[in-house]
CSV table of C-alpha atoms in Angstrom, one decimal:
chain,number,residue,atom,x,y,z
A,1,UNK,CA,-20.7,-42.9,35.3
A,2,UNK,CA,-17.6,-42.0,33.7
A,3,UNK,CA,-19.2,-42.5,30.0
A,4,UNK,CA,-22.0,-40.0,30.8
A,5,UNK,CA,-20.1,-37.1,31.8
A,6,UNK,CA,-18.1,-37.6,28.7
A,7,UNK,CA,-21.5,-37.7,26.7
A,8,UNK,CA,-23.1,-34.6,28.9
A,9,UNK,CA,-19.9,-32.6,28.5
A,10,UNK,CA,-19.7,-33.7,24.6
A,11,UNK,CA,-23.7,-32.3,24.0
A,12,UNK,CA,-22.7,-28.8,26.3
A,13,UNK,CA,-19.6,-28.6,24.0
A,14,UNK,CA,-21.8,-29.4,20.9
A,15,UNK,CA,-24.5,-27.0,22.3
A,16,UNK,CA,-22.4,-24.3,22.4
A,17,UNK,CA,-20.5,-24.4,19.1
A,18,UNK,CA,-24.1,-24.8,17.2
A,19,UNK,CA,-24.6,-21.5,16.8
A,20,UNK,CA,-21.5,-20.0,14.9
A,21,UNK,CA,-21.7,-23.7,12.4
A,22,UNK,CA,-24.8,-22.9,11.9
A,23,UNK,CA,-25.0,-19.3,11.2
A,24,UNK,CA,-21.5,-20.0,9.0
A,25,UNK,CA,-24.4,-20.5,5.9
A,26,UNK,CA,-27.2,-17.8,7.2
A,27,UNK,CA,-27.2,-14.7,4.5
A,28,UNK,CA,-24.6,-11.7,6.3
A,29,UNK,CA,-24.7,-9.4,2.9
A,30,UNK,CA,-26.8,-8.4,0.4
A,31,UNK,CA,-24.8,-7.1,-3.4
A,32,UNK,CA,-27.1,-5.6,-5.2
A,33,UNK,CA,-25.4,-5.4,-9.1
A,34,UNK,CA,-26.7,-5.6,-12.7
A,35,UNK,CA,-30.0,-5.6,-11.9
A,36,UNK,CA,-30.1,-8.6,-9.3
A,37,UNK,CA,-29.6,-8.8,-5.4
A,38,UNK,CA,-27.3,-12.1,-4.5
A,39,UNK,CA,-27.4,-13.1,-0.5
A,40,UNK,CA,-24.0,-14.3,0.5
A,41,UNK,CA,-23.0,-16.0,3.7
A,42,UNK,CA,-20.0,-15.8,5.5
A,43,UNK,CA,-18.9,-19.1,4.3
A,44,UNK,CA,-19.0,-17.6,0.6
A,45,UNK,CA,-17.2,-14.8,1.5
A,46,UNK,CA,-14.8,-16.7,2.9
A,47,UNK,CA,-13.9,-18.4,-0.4
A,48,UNK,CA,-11.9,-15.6,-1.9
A,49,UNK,CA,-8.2,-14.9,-0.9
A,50,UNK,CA,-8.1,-14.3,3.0
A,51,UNK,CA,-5.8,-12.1,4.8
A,52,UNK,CA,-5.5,-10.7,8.2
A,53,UNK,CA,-4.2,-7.5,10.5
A,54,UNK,CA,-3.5,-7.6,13.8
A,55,UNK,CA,-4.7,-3.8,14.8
A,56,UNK,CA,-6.7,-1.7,17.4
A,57,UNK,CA,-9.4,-0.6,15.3
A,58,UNK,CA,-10.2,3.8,16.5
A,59,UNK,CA,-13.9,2.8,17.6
A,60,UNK,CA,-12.2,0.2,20.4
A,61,UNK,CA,-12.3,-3.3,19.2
A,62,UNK,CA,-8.7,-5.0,18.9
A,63,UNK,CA,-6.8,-8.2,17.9
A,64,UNK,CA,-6.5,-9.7,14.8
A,65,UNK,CA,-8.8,-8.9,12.2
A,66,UNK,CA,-9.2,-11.4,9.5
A,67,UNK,CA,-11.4,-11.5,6.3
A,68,UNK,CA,-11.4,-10.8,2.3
A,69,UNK,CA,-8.9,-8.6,0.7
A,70,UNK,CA,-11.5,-7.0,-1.0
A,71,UNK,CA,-10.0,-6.5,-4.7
A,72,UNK,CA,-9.8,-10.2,-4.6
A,73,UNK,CA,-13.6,-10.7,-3.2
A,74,UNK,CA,-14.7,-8.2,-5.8
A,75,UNK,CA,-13.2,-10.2,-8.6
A,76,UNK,CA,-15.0,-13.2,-7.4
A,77,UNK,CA,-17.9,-11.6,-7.7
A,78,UNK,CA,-17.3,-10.3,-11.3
A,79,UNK,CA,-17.3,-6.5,-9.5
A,80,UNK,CA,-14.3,-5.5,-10.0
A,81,UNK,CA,-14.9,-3.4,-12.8
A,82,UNK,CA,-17.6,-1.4,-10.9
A,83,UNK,CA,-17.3,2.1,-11.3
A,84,UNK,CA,-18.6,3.2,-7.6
A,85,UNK,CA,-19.0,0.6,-5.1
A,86,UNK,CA,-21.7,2.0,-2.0
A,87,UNK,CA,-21.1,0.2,1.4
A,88,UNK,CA,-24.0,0.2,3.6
A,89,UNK,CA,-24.1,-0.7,7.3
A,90,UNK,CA,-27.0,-1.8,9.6
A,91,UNK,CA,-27.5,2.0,10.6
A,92,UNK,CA,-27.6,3.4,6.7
A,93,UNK,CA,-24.5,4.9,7.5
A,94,UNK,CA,-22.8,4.8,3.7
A,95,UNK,CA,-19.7,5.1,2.1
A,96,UNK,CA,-18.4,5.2,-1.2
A,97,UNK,CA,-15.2,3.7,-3.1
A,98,UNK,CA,-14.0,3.9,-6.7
A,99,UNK,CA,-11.8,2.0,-8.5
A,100,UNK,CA,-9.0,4.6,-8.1
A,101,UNK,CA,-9.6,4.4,-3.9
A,102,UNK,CA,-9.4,0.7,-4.6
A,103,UNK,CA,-5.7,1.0,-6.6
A,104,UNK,CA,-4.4,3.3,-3.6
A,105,UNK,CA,-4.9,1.7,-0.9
A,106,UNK,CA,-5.3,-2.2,0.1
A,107,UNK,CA,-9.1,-2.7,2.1
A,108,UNK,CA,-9.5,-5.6,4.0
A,109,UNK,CA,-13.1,-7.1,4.2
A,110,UNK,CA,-12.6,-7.8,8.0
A,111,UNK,CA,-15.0,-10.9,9.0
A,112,UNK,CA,-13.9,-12.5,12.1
A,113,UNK,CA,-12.0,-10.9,14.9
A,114,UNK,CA,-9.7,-12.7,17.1
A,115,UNK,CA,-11.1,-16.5,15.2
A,116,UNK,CA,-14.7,-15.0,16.1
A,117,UNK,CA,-17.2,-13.9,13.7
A,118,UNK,CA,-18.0,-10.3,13.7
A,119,UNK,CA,-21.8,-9.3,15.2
A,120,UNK,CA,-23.3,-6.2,15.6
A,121,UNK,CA,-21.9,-6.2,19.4
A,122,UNK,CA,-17.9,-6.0,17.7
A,123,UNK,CA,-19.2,-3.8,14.8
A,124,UNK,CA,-20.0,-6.4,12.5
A,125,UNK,CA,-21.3,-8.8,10.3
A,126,UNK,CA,-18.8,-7.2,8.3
A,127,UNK,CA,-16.0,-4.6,8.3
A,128,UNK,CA,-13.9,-2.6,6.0
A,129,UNK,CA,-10.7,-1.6,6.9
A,130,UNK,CA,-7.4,0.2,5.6
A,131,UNK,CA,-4.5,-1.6,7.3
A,132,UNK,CA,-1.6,1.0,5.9
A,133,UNK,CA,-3.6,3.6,7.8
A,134,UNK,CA,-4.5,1.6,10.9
A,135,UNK,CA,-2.1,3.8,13.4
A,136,UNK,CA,-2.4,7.2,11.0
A,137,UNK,CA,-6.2,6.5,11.9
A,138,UNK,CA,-5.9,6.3,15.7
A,139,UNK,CA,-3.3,9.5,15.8
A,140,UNK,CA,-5.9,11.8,13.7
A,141,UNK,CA,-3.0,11.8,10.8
A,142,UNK,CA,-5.7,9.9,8.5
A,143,UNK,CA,-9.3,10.2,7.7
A,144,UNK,CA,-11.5,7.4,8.5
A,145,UNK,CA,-13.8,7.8,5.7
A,146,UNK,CA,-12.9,5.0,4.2
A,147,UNK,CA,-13.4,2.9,7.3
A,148,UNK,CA,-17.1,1.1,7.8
A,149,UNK,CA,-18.3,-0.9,9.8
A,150,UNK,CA,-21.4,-3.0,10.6
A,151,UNK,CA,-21.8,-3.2,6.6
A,152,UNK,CA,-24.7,-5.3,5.4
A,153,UNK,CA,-25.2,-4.3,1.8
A,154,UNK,CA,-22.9,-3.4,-1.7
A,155,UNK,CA,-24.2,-1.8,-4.2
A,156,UNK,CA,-21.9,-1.9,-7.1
A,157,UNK,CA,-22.6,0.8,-10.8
């Protein structure tokens, strides 16, 4: 008796961790650069040099954001020397960085919130933010133009 509720509580506890191992691989971003589009998952995002921010981010969602500092990711992907970098989220909304943006000011490439993988629910799969200007930001003393959110695709020149 004993034995099967360990074995019926092991497969709900495998049940409901399935889905974010098994989405850990499924294609979050699309780079479009030098004439080619590459499909990366979370898990190859994840390889570059991580970092984190604990921060209430000015559309609601707070904790600790953790992900890519982007410089680093960029590297990784042989983009750093892109002249204009487009960030595009799941709406179209678009914004634009150069490599001057990228020299003054540290971006995170927020993935996970709290542990948790972004969704579209939390304003992910993916999120860029400016931790320097995280509370400048929330009092209006900052633009947020940098800031995106729900990002899906980088197109790199």
């Amino acid at each position: 008796m004993m034995l099967s509720r360990r074995l019926a509580l092991s497969a709900l506890l495998a049940a409901a961790l399935w889905p974010s191992l098994s989405t850990a691989a499924e294609p979050v971003l699309d780079i479009h650069a030098h004439g080619e589009t590459r499909h990366l998952s979370l898990e190859d995002i994840e390889r570059s040099d991580t970092g984190e921010v604990t921060m209430r981010h000015f559309e609601g969602p707070e904790g600790t954001f953790s992900g890519v500092w982007l410089n680093d990711f960029l590297a990784d992907q042989n983009l750093d020397e892109a002249s204009r970098l487009r960030f595009i989220a799941l709406d179209d909304y678009t914004s634009f960085l150069t490599p001057a943006d990228r020299e003054e000011k540290r971006f995170l490439l927020a993935t996970r919130l709290d542990g948790t993988p972004l969704t579209p629910d939390n304003l992910g799969p993916l999120m860029l933010v400016v931790p320097a200007d995280a509370e400048a930001v929330l009092k209006g003393d900052a633009p947020m133009s940098q800031w995106i959110w729900s990002i899906d695709e980088i197109q790199a020149r």
